[in-house]
mmCIF file of C-alpha atoms in Angstrom:
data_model
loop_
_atom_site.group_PDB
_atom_site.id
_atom_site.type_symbol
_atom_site.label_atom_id
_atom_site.label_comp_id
_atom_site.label_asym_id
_atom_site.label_seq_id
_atom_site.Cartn_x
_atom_site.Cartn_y
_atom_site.Cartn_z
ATOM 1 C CA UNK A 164 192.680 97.127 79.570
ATOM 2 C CA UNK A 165 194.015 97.130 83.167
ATOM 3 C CA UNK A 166 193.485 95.273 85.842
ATOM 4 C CA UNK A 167 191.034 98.161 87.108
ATOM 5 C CA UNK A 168 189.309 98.570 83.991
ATOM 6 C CA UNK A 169 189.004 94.672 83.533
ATOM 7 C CA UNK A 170 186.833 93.919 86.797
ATOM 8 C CA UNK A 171 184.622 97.333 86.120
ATOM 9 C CA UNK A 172 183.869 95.164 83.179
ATOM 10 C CA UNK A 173 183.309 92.361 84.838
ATOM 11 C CA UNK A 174 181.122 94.236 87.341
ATOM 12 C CA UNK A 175 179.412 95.890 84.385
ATOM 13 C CA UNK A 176 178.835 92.597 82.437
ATOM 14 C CA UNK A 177 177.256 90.645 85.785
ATOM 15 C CA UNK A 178 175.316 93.911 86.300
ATOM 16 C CA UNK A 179 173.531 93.926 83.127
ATOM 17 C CA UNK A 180 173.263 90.251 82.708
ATOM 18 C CA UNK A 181 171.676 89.864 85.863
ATOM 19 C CA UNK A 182 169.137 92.944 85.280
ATOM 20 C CA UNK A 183 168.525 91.878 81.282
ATOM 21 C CA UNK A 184 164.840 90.625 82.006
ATOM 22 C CA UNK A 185 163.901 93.166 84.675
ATOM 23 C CA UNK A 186 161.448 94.979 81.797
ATOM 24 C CA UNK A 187 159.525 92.082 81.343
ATOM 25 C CA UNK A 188 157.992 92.500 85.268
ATOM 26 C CA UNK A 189 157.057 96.518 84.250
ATOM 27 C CA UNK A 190 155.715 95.115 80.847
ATOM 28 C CA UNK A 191 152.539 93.095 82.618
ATOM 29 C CA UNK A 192 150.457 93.716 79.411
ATOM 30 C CA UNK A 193 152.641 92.210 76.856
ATOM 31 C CA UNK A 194 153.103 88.257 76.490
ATOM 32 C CA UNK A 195 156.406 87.176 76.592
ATOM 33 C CA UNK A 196 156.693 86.313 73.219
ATOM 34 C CA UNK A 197 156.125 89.633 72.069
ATOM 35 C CA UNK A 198 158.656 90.805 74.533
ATOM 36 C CA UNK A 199 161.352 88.759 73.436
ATOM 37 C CA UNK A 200 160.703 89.246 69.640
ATOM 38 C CA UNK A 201 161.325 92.940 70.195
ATOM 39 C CA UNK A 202 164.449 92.207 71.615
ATOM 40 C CA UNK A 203 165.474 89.337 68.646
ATOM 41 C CA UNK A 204 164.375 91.897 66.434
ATOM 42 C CA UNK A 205 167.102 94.257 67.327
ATOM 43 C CA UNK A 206 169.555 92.549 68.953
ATOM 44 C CA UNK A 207 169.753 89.645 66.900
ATOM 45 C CA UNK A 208 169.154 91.371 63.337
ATOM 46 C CA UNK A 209 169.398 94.771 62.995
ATOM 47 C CA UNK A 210 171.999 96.059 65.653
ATOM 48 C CA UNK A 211 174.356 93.152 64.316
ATOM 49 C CA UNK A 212 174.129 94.119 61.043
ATOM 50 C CA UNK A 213 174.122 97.726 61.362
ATOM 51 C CA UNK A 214 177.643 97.442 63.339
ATOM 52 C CA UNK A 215 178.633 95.472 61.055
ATOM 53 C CA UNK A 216 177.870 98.342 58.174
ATOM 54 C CA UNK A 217 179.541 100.807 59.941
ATOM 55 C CA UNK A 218 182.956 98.930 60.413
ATOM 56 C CA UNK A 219 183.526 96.939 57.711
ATOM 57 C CA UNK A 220 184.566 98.016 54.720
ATOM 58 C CA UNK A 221 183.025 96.937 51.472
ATOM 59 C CA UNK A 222 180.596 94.981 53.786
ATOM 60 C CA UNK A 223 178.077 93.562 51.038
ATOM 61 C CA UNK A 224 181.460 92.661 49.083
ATOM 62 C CA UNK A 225 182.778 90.690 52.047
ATOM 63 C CA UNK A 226 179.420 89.077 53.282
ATOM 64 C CA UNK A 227 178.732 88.221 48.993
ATOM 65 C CA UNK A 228 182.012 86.412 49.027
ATOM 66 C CA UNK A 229 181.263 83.523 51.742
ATOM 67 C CA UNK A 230 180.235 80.801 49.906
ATOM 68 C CA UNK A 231 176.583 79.543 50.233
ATOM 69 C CA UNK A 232 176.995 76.785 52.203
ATOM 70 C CA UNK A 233 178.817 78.526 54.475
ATOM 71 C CA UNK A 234 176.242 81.186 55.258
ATOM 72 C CA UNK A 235 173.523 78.100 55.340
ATOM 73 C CA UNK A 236 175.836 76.551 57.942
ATOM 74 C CA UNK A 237 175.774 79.551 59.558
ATOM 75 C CA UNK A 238 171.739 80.131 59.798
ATOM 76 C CA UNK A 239 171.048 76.945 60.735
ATOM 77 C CA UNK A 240 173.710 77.390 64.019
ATOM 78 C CA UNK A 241 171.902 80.573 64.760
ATOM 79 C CA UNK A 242 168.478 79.285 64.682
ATOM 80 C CA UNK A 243 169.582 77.135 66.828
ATOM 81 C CA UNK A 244 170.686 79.453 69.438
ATOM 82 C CA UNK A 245 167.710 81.362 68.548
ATOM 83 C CA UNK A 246 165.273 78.677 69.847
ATOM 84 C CA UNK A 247 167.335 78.301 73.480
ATOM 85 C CA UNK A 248 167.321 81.909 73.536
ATOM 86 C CA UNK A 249 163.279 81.733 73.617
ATOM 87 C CA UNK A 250 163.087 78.748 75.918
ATOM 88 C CA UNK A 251 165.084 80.605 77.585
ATOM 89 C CA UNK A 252 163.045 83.763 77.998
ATOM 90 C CA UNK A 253 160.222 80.821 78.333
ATOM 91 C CA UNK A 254 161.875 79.510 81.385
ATOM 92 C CA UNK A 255 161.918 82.997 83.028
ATOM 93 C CA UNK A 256 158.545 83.825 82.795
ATOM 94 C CA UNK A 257 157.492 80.187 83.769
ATOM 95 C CA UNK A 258 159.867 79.495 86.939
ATOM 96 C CA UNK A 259 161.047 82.991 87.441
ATOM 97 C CA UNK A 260 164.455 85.041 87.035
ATOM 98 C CA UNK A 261 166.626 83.830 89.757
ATOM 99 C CA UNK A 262 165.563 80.016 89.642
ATOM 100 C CA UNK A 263 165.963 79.813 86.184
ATOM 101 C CA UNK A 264 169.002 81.524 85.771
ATOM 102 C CA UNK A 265 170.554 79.243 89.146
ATOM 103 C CA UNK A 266 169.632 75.699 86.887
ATOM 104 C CA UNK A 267 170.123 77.144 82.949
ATOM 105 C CA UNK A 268 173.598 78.628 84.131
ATOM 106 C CA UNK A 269 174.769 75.088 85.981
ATOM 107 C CA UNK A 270 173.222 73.054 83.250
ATOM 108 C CA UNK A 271 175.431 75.242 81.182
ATOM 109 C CA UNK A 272 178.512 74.414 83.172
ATOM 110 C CA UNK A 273 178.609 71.419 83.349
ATOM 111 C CA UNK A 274 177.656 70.900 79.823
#
């Protein structure tokens, strides 16, 4: 990438960050839960593994290679992440987009 190219991406990357939760204010009659387990449910499972299908060779030989542990390790660091991504998304609908994103994104930086 260029220069150019680089801060379209930028542009791009605030853009859709910024606009990620704007279908849970058109989706008044689903709870939030259900909202954001849509969104786990693809983002988080299939789309990662599909992608990872499609450009990795011998993919079930390479993921049946890490040892056990490893993929434990592994699970446990993305539940993790799993549960702030849902306080997360609880956050929003509680306090709202902008507020929450202005105090999750400075706790984050100064963490």
């Amino acid at each position: 990438f260029g220069i150019v190219e680089g801060i379209m991406a930028a542009f791009l990357a605030g853009g859709l960050n910024g606009s990620f939760a704007f279908p849970m204010k058109k989706m008044e009659k689903w709870q939030w839960e259900n909202i954001w387990l849509i969104w786990a449910l693809w983002a988080l499972v299939a789309f990662p593994f599909l992608i990872a299908y499609i450009t990795v060779e011998d993919f079930w030989q390479v993921f049946s290679a890490v040892e056990p542990l490893i993929i434990w390790r592994t699970f446990l660091l993305g539940a993790g992440w799993g549960l702030g991504a849902i306080t997360f998304g609880f956050g929003i609908y509680m306090v709202g987009l902008s507020l929450c994103f202005s105090i999750i994104i400075g706790i984050t930086a100064v963490a």
